mmCIF file of C-alpha atoms in Angstrom:
data_model
loop_
_atom_site.group_PDB
_atom_site.id
_atom_site.type_symbol
_atom_site.label_atom_id
_atom_site.label_comp_id
_atom_site.label_asym_id
_atom_site.label_seq_id
_atom_site.Cartn_x
_atom_site.Cartn_y
_atom_site.Cartn_z
ATOM 1 C CA UNK A 70 -5.603 7.025 -4.550
ATOM 2 C CA UNK A 71 -6.790 3.817 -2.949
ATOM 3 C CA UNK A 72 -7.398 4.305 0.777
ATOM 4 C CA UNK A 73 -5.396 1.232 1.742
ATOM 5 C CA UNK A 74 -2.124 2.860 0.680
ATOM 6 C CA UNK A 75 -2.691 5.638 3.186
ATOM 7 C CA UNK A 76 -3.284 3.164 5.947
ATOM 8 C CA UNK A 77 -6.940 4.094 6.454
ATOM 9 C CA UNK A 78 -9.633 1.518 7.148
ATOM 10 C CA UNK A 79 -13.245 1.328 6.111
ATOM 11 C CA UNK A 80 -14.452 2.877 9.395
ATOM 12 C CA UNK A 81 -13.109 6.299 8.448
ATOM 13 C CA UNK A 82 -15.712 8.774 7.234
ATOM 14 C CA UNK A 83 -15.606 10.465 3.851
ATOM 15 C CA UNK A 84 -14.415 13.798 5.229
ATOM 16 C CA UNK A 85 -11.476 12.139 6.994
ATOM 17 C CA UNK A 86 -10.409 10.230 3.901
ATOM 18 C CA UNK A 87 -10.910 13.296 1.695
ATOM 19 C CA UNK A 88 -8.844 15.381 4.127
ATOM 20 C CA UNK A 89 -6.042 12.823 3.819
ATOM 21 C CA UNK A 90 -6.169 12.830 0.039
ATOM 22 C CA UNK A 91 -6.211 16.621 -0.072
ATOM 23 C CA UNK A 92 -3.251 16.808 2.317
ATOM 24 C CA UNK A 93 -1.274 14.406 0.131
ATOM 25 C CA UNK A 94 -2.200 16.404 -2.972
ATOM 26 C CA UNK A 95 -1.054 19.626 -1.296
ATOM 27 C CA UNK A 96 2.262 18.024 -0.310
ATOM 28 C CA UNK A 97 3.055 17.729 -4.013
ATOM 29 C CA UNK A 98 2.436 21.440 -4.583
ATOM 30 C CA UNK A 99 4.355 24.647 -3.901
ATOM 31 C CA UNK A 100 3.573 28.077 -2.522
ATOM 32 C CA UNK A 101 2.199 30.180 -5.370
ATOM 33 C CA UNK A 102 0.497 27.264 -7.117
ATOM 34 C CA UNK A 103 -3.094 27.632 -8.232
ATOM 35 C CA UNK A 104 -5.458 25.035 -6.756
ATOM 36 C CA UNK A 105 -7.647 22.827 -8.882
ATOM 37 C CA UNK A 106 -11.309 23.854 -8.973
ATOM 38 C CA UNK A 107 -13.497 22.197 -6.314
ATOM 39 C CA UNK A 108 -15.365 20.384 -9.103
ATOM 40 C CA UNK A 109 -12.159 18.604 -10.182
ATOM 41 C CA UNK A 110 -11.483 17.426 -6.633
ATOM 42 C CA UNK A 111 -15.080 16.199 -6.472
ATOM 43 C CA UNK A 112 -14.577 14.117 -9.592
ATOM 44 C CA UNK A 113 -11.187 12.786 -8.507
ATOM 45 C CA UNK A 114 -12.283 11.788 -4.999
ATOM 46 C CA UNK A 115 -15.887 10.846 -5.788
ATOM 47 C CA UNK A 116 -17.374 12.950 -2.989
ATOM 48 C CA UNK A 117 -19.686 15.943 -2.694
ATOM 49 C CA UNK A 118 -18.705 19.595 -2.932
ATOM 50 C CA UNK A 119 -19.494 20.030 0.769
ATOM 51 C CA UNK A 120 -17.126 17.193 1.716
ATOM 52 C CA UNK A 121 -14.300 18.851 -0.211
ATOM 53 C CA UNK A 122 -15.033 22.202 1.417
ATOM 54 C CA UNK A 123 -15.124 20.647 4.905
ATOM 55 C CA UNK A 124 -11.783 18.938 4.302
ATOM 56 C CA UNK A 125 -10.197 22.190 3.128
ATOM 57 C CA UNK A 126 -11.649 23.992 6.148
ATOM 58 C CA UNK A 127 -10.057 21.452 8.499
ATOM 59 C CA UNK A 128 -6.637 21.820 6.865
ATOM 60 C CA UNK A 129 -6.860 25.612 6.942
ATOM 61 C CA UNK A 130 -8.008 25.686 10.583
ATOM 62 C CA UNK A 131 -5.040 23.497 11.567
ATOM 63 C CA UNK A 132 -2.676 25.906 9.713
ATOM 64 C CA UNK A 133 -1.535 23.142 7.389
ATOM 65 C CA UNK A 134 -2.308 25.432 4.441
ATOM 66 C CA UNK A 135 -3.115 29.086 3.866
ATOM 67 C CA UNK A 136 -5.101 29.914 0.732
ATOM 68 C CA UNK A 137 -5.930 33.179 -0.991
ATOM 69 C CA UNK A 138 -8.900 33.636 -3.298
ATOM 70 C CA UNK A 139 -8.253 35.762 -6.390
ATOM 71 C CA UNK A 140 -11.819 35.758 -7.646
ATOM 72 C CA UNK A 141 -12.248 34.511 -11.184
ATOM 73 C CA UNK A 142 -8.483 33.849 -11.385
ATOM 74 C CA UNK A 143 -8.816 31.040 -8.828
ATOM 75 C CA UNK A 144 -7.445 30.162 -5.409
ATOM 76 C CA UNK A 145 -3.712 30.196 -4.724
ATOM 77 C CA UNK A 146 -1.496 28.662 -2.045
ATOM 78 C CA UNK A 147 0.260 31.279 0.092
ATOM 79 C CA UNK A 148 1.660 28.982 2.791
ATOM 80 C CA UNK A 149 2.238 25.243 3.342
ATOM 81 C CA UNK A 150 3.262 23.416 6.501
ATOM 82 C CA UNK A 151 4.447 20.066 5.200
ATOM 83 C CA UNK A 152 4.833 18.489 8.631
ATOM 84 C CA UNK A 153 1.192 19.292 9.457
ATOM 85 C CA UNK A 154 0.037 18.093 6.059
ATOM 86 C CA UNK A 155 1.935 14.857 6.600
ATOM 87 C CA UNK A 156 0.225 14.365 9.969
ATOM 88 C CA UNK A 157 -3.093 14.343 8.101
ATOM 89 C CA UNK A 158 -2.197 11.930 5.318
ATOM 90 C CA UNK A 159 0.738 9.870 6.618
ATOM 91 C CA UNK A 160 0.495 9.707 10.423
ATOM 92 C CA UNK A 161 3.189 7.002 10.538
ATOM 93 C CA UNK A 162 5.441 9.050 8.271
ATOM 94 C CA UNK A 163 6.602 8.247 4.755
ATOM 95 C CA UNK A 164 7.387 4.520 4.810
ATOM 96 C CA UNK A 165 9.827 2.974 2.346
ATOM 97 C CA UNK A 166 11.488 -0.431 2.074
ATOM 98 C CA UNK A 167 14.663 -1.517 0.263
ATOM 99 C CA UNK A 168 17.273 -4.317 0.269
ATOM 100 C CA UNK A 169 19.509 -4.870 3.274
ATOM 101 C CA UNK A 170 22.363 -2.333 2.920
ATOM 102 C CA UNK A 171 25.185 -4.879 2.709
ATOM 103 C CA UNK A 172 26.983 -3.058 -0.124
ATOM 104 C CA UNK A 173 28.243 0.507 -0.429
ATOM 105 C CA UNK A 174 25.784 1.147 -3.269
ATOM 106 C CA UNK A 175 22.844 0.165 -1.082
ATOM 107 C CA UNK A 176 24.302 2.327 1.691
ATOM 108 C CA UNK A 177 24.374 5.203 -0.788
ATOM 109 C CA UNK A 178 20.809 4.542 -1.875
ATOM 110 C CA UNK A 179 19.574 4.521 1.724
ATOM 111 C CA UNK A 180 21.531 7.689 2.495
ATOM 112 C CA UNK A 181 19.988 9.394 -0.527
ATOM 113 C CA UNK A 182 16.459 8.508 0.581
ATOM 114 C CA UNK A 183 16.999 9.921 4.072
ATOM 115 C CA UNK A 184 18.511 13.103 2.658
ATOM 116 C CA UNK A 185 15.733 13.610 0.116
ATOM 117 C CA UNK A 186 13.110 13.288 2.859
ATOM 118 C CA UNK A 187 15.031 15.287 5.469
ATOM 119 C CA UNK A 188 12.190 17.806 5.878
ATOM 120 C CA UNK A 189 9.586 15.091 6.575
ATOM 121 C CA UNK A 190 8.999 12.273 9.018
ATOM 122 C CA UNK A 191 10.518 9.356 7.093
ATOM 123 C CA UNK A 192 11.441 5.776 7.911
ATOM 124 C CA UNK A 193 13.135 3.144 5.770
ATOM 125 C CA UNK A 194 12.829 -0.579 6.431
ATOM 126 C CA UNK A 195 15.209 -3.207 5.041
ATOM 127 C CA UNK A 196 14.234 -6.644 3.765
ATOM 128 C CA UNK A 197 15.741 -9.198 1.425
ATOM 129 C CA UNK A 198 13.917 -10.294 -1.714
ATOM 130 C CA UNK A 199 12.045 -8.084 -4.168
ATOM 131 C CA UNK A 200 9.063 -10.453 -4.030
ATOM 132 C CA UNK A 201 8.370 -9.615 -0.390
ATOM 133 C CA UNK A 202 9.094 -5.898 -0.723
ATOM 134 C CA UNK A 203 6.735 -5.535 -3.665
ATOM 135 C CA UNK A 204 3.988 -7.441 -1.862
ATOM 136 C CA UNK A 205 4.327 -5.060 1.102
ATOM 137 C CA UNK A 206 3.812 -2.080 -1.216
ATOM 138 C CA UNK A 207 0.913 -3.743 -2.998
ATOM 139 C CA UNK A 208 -0.786 -4.422 0.357
ATOM 140 C CA UNK A 209 -0.336 -0.803 1.480
ATOM 141 C CA UNK A 210 2.026 -1.605 4.345
ATOM 142 C CA UNK A 211 4.704 0.643 2.798
ATOM 143 C CA UNK A 212 4.304 3.655 0.526
ATOM 144 C CA UNK A 213 7.161 2.628 -1.785
ATOM 145 C CA UNK A 214 9.843 0.017 -2.366
ATOM 146 C CA UNK A 215 13.231 0.129 -4.045
ATOM 147 C CA UNK A 216 14.157 -2.774 -6.301
ATOM 148 C CA UNK A 217 15.747 -3.465 -9.668
ATOM 149 C CA UNK A 218 13.998 -2.433 -12.845
ATOM 150 C CA UNK A 219 13.935 -6.088 -13.872
ATOM 151 C CA UNK A 220 12.155 -7.133 -10.663
ATOM 152 C CA UNK A 221 9.604 -4.343 -11.031
ATOM 153 C CA UNK A 222 8.836 -5.064 -14.675
ATOM 154 C CA UNK A 223 8.619 -8.820 -14.052
ATOM 155 C CA UNK A 224 6.216 -8.239 -11.152
ATOM 156 C CA UNK A 225 4.019 -6.011 -13.306
ATOM 157 C CA UNK A 226 3.955 -8.710 -15.999
ATOM 158 C CA UNK A 227 2.906 -11.192 -13.312
ATOM 159 C CA UNK A 228 -0.087 -9.023 -12.450
ATOM 160 C CA UNK A 229 1.164 -7.191 -9.361
ATOM 161 C CA UNK A 230 -0.771 -3.962 -8.826
ATOM 162 C CA UNK A 231 2.272 -1.701 -8.774
ATOM 163 C CA UNK A 232 3.933 0.803 -11.072
ATOM 164 C CA UNK A 233 7.360 2.359 -11.469
ATOM 165 C CA UNK A 234 7.312 5.942 -10.195
ATOM 166 C CA UNK A 235 11.023 6.812 -10.520
ATOM 167 C CA UNK A 236 13.911 5.258 -12.475
ATOM 168 C CA UNK A 237 17.402 6.078 -11.170
ATOM 169 C CA UNK A 238 19.345 4.764 -14.170
ATOM 170 C CA UNK A 239 21.910 1.977 -14.820
ATOM 171 C CA UNK A 240 24.354 1.316 -11.997
ATOM 172 C CA UNK A 241 22.128 2.829 -9.305
ATOM 173 C CA UNK A 242 21.132 -0.554 -7.831
ATOM 174 C CA UNK A 243 24.487 -2.294 -8.197
ATOM 175 C CA UNK A 244 27.362 -2.321 -10.658
ATOM 176 C CA UNK A 245 26.551 -5.840 -11.868
ATOM 177 C CA UNK A 246 26.074 -9.443 -10.769
ATOM 178 C CA UNK A 247 28.827 -12.044 -11.055
ATOM 179 C CA UNK A 248 29.113 -15.793 -10.610
ATOM 180 C CA UNK A 249 31.085 -17.044 -7.621
ATOM 181 C CA UNK A 250 32.652 -20.520 -7.734
ATOM 182 C CA UNK A 251 34.388 -22.497 -5.027
ATOM 183 C CA UNK A 252 36.716 -24.228 -7.536
ATOM 184 C CA UNK A 253 39.141 -21.820 -9.231
ATOM 185 C CA UNK A 254 39.532 -24.180 -12.223
ATOM 186 C CA UNK A 255 36.132 -23.198 -13.602
ATOM 187 C CA UNK A 256 34.699 -20.023 -15.114
ATOM 188 C CA UNK A 257 31.128 -21.233 -15.535
ATOM 189 C CA UNK A 258 28.514 -23.674 -14.271
ATOM 190 C CA UNK A 259 29.486 -27.333 -14.717
ATOM 191 C CA UNK A 260 27.382 -30.496 -14.593
ATOM 192 C CA UNK A 261 27.040 -31.865 -11.084
ATOM 193 C CA UNK A 262 27.437 -28.528 -9.324
ATOM 194 C CA UNK A 263 25.292 -27.442 -6.392
ATOM 195 C CA UNK A 264 24.031 -23.933 -7.204
ATOM 196 C CA UNK A 265 22.488 -21.370 -4.825
ATOM 197 C CA UNK A 266 18.883 -20.465 -5.634
ATOM 198 C CA UNK A 267 16.748 -17.815 -3.902
ATOM 199 C CA UNK A 268 13.127 -17.865 -5.088
ATOM 200 C CA UNK A 269 12.436 -14.627 -3.184
ATOM 201 C CA UNK A 270 14.976 -12.738 -5.276
ATOM 202 C CA UNK A 271 13.592 -12.143 -8.770
ATOM 203 C CA UNK A 272 17.001 -11.013 -10.011
ATOM 204 C CA UNK A 273 19.083 -13.850 -8.581
ATOM 205 C CA UNK A 274 16.596 -16.566 -9.490
ATOM 206 C CA UNK A 275 16.207 -15.357 -13.094
ATOM 207 C CA UNK A 276 19.961 -14.992 -13.668
ATOM 208 C CA UNK A 277 20.569 -18.389 -12.079
ATOM 209 C CA UNK A 278 18.019 -20.085 -14.338
ATOM 210 C CA UNK A 279 19.741 -18.500 -17.349
ATOM 211 C CA UNK A 280 23.244 -19.656 -16.484
ATOM 212 C CA UNK A 281 22.281 -23.226 -15.547
ATOM 213 C CA UNK A 282 20.292 -23.784 -18.750
ATOM 214 C CA UNK A 283 21.241 -27.130 -20.296
ATOM 215 C CA UNK A 284 23.317 -28.165 -17.298
ATOM 216 C CA UNK A 285 22.635 -31.036 -14.909
ATOM 217 C CA UNK A 286 22.894 -29.259 -11.544
ATOM 218 C CA UNK A 287 21.282 -29.302 -8.113
ATOM 219 C CA UNK A 288 19.576 -26.100 -7.019
ATOM 220 C CA UNK A 289 20.104 -25.437 -3.310
ATOM 221 C CA UNK A 290 17.422 -23.195 -1.717
ATOM 222 C CA UNK A 291 19.389 -20.530 0.096
ATOM 223 C CA UNK A 292 19.075 -16.840 0.862
ATOM 224 C CA UNK A 293 21.139 -14.705 -1.492
ATOM 225 C CA UNK A 294 22.935 -13.057 1.443
ATOM 226 C CA UNK A 295 24.155 -16.503 2.582
ATOM 227 C CA UNK A 296 25.857 -17.308 -0.735
ATOM 228 C CA UNK A 297 29.408 -16.475 0.322
ATOM 229 C CA UNK A 298 29.139 -18.319 3.614
ATOM 230 C CA UNK A 299 27.648 -21.365 1.902
ATOM 231 C CA UNK A 300 30.473 -21.378 -0.659
ATOM 232 C CA UNK A 301 33.155 -21.179 2.011
ATOM 233 C CA UNK A 302 31.487 -23.915 4.070
ATOM 234 C CA UNK A 303 31.189 -26.254 1.072
ATOM 235 C CA UNK A 304 27.366 -26.260 1.023
ATOM 236 C CA UNK A 305 27.261 -25.043 -2.592
ATOM 237 C CA UNK A 306 29.690 -24.926 -5.503
ATOM 238 C CA UNK A 307 28.444 -21.766 -7.212
ATOM 239 C CA UNK A 308 26.102 -18.814 -6.785
ATOM 240 C CA UNK A 309 25.184 -15.442 -8.248
ATOM 241 C CA UNK A 310 26.453 -12.495 -6.209
ATOM 242 C CA UNK A 311 26.674 -8.691 -6.089
ATOM 243 C CA UNK A 312 29.971 -7.549 -7.646
ATOM 244 C CA UNK A 313 30.026 -4.404 -5.473
ATOM 245 C CA UNK A 314 30.673 -6.582 -2.432
ATOM 246 C CA UNK A 315 33.591 -8.261 -4.203
ATOM 247 C CA UNK A 316 35.134 -4.888 -5.037
ATOM 248 C CA UNK A 317 34.757 -3.692 -1.458
ATOM 249 C CA UNK A 318 35.771 -6.817 0.459
ATOM 250 C CA UNK A 319 38.164 -8.815 -1.768
ATOM 251 C CA UNK A 320 36.938 -12.364 -1.145
ATOM 252 C CA UNK A 321 40.109 -14.182 -2.213
ATOM 253 C CA UNK A 322 38.854 -17.656 -1.338
ATOM 254 C CA UNK A 323 36.307 -17.754 -4.191
ATOM 255 C CA UNK A 324 36.599 -17.531 -7.961
ATOM 256 C CA UNK A 325 34.779 -14.577 -9.573
ATOM 257 C CA UNK A 326 33.466 -15.085 -13.114
ATOM 258 C CA UNK A 327 31.735 -12.412 -15.178
ATOM 259 C CA UNK A 328 28.434 -13.277 -16.815
ATOM 260 C CA UNK A 329 27.937 -13.287 -20.566
ATOM 261 C CA UNK A 330 25.933 -10.423 -22.077
ATOM 262 C CA UNK A 331 23.252 -12.928 -23.034
ATOM 263 C CA UNK A 332 22.694 -13.711 -19.342
ATOM 264 C CA UNK A 333 22.724 -10.150 -18.104
ATOM 265 C CA UNK A 334 21.549 -6.604 -18.905
ATOM 266 C CA UNK A 335 21.178 -3.168 -17.330
ATOM 267 C CA UNK A 336 17.684 -3.908 -15.992
ATOM 268 C CA UNK A 337 19.328 -5.809 -13.142
ATOM 269 C CA UNK A 338 21.638 -2.929 -12.190
ATOM 270 C CA UNK A 339 19.034 -0.155 -12.411
ATOM 271 C CA UNK A 340 17.243 0.932 -9.227
ATOM 272 C CA UNK A 341 13.591 1.955 -9.465
ATOM 273 C CA UNK A 342 11.050 3.170 -6.941
ATOM 274 C CA UNK A 343 7.709 1.375 -7.113
ATOM 275 C CA UNK A 344 4.343 2.356 -5.635
ATOM 276 C CA UNK A 345 0.827 0.984 -5.747
ATOM 277 C CA UNK A 346 -0.860 1.182 -9.123
ATOM 278 C CA UNK A 347 -2.630 4.455 -9.957
ATOM 279 C CA UNK A 348 -1.486 6.196 -6.776
ATOM 280 C CA UNK A 349 -1.269 9.540 -8.584
ATOM 281 C CA UNK A 350 -1.198 11.773 -5.485
ATOM 282 C CA UNK A 351 1.483 9.724 -3.776
ATOM 283 C CA UNK A 352 3.490 9.667 -7.007
ATOM 284 C CA UNK A 353 3.265 13.446 -7.371
ATOM 285 C CA UNK A 354 4.409 13.922 -3.773
ATOM 286 C CA UNK A 355 7.352 11.531 -4.172
ATOM 287 C CA UNK A 356 8.430 13.222 -7.406
ATOM 288 C CA UNK A 357 8.499 16.548 -5.570
ATOM 289 C CA UNK A 358 10.919 15.281 -2.913
ATOM 290 C CA UNK A 359 12.988 12.672 -4.752
ATOM 291 C CA UNK A 360 15.230 13.849 -7.593
ATOM 292 C CA UNK A 361 16.922 11.068 -9.534
ATOM 293 C CA UNK A 362 20.015 13.120 -10.394
ATOM 294 C CA UNK A 363 20.573 14.022 -6.733
ATOM 295 C CA UNK A 364 20.098 10.401 -5.662
ATOM 296 C CA UNK A 365 22.690 9.112 -8.126
ATOM 297 C CA UNK A 366 25.104 11.880 -7.078
ATOM 298 C CA UNK A 367 24.767 10.855 -3.409
ATOM 299 C CA UNK A 368 25.296 7.180 -4.320
ATOM 300 C CA UNK A 369 28.455 8.156 -6.201
ATOM 301 C CA UNK A 370 29.734 10.232 -3.270
ATOM 302 C CA UNK A 371 29.183 7.362 -0.833
ATOM 303 C CA UNK A 372 30.915 4.937 -3.198
ATOM 304 C CA UNK A 373 33.900 7.285 -3.511
ATOM 305 C CA UNK A 374 34.047 7.836 0.280
ATOM 306 C CA UNK A 375 33.274 11.542 -0.173
ATOM 307 C CA UNK A 376 30.187 11.259 1.996
ATOM 308 C CA UNK A 377 29.593 9.310 5.188
ATOM 309 C CA UNK A 378 26.584 6.992 4.792
ATOM 310 C CA UNK A 379 23.715 7.250 7.254
ATOM 311 C CA UNK A 380 20.539 5.223 7.405
#
């Protein structure tokens, strides 16, 4: 794992960084697991045998882990204190970031994250635009971000040093996008229209470019979340929007048009969790706590009003 994604600077000594990496590795394991040989940790972390041993000694002395040596059979974990381990590798807690929870699906997604991490110190931040969220993960400011599969894959193609750790499946990010129009006579983009465009939203900007292709329109730079207000105030004539909000809030003053299959696919509606590239220990830890099937079940319960959202 790169040190930056743990929040550690260059002034930290090798033992401190190794202790953090070991703690994160142990957070992905269970009582009864057999530890890797010291030599494998040496190779993975690029430090000496003594540094590994010192880091283990620190974690054992602080009661973060209890180990039992079985001779030639190896060393096994007999006890883990995940809160103490977290203090050594994530002093600020697990830090995630996702879209603003303005729809019931996003409320469900946030609720699922808090429930999955209920045994740890966890905090979720909310920010519009996949571009910014992904940059915050790439820089190490946050451990993970939630975005659409399309946004993640497009960012990877563009050279962002991230990877998809967990895919939650179609419909987990939103049901679909739709086109909103201020004039009920139309079902699609017409020449001369003013169309909302958010360059910080990879999904909205890509879909918008698709549906305006071949049309003579004016793109109006506007935040995606301001689309409805801008339509009602006459600032724009059309804009791409989250259909979940339409289902929940019944915006009768605007025309809702469904997008053609050629302009849309499941990559936009699928939620994924992204982390920094090659963060294998962080990925293993996240996979231990976050279960895709449980997340989608919680989202469904929140949508169906069977569970009260909290975030």
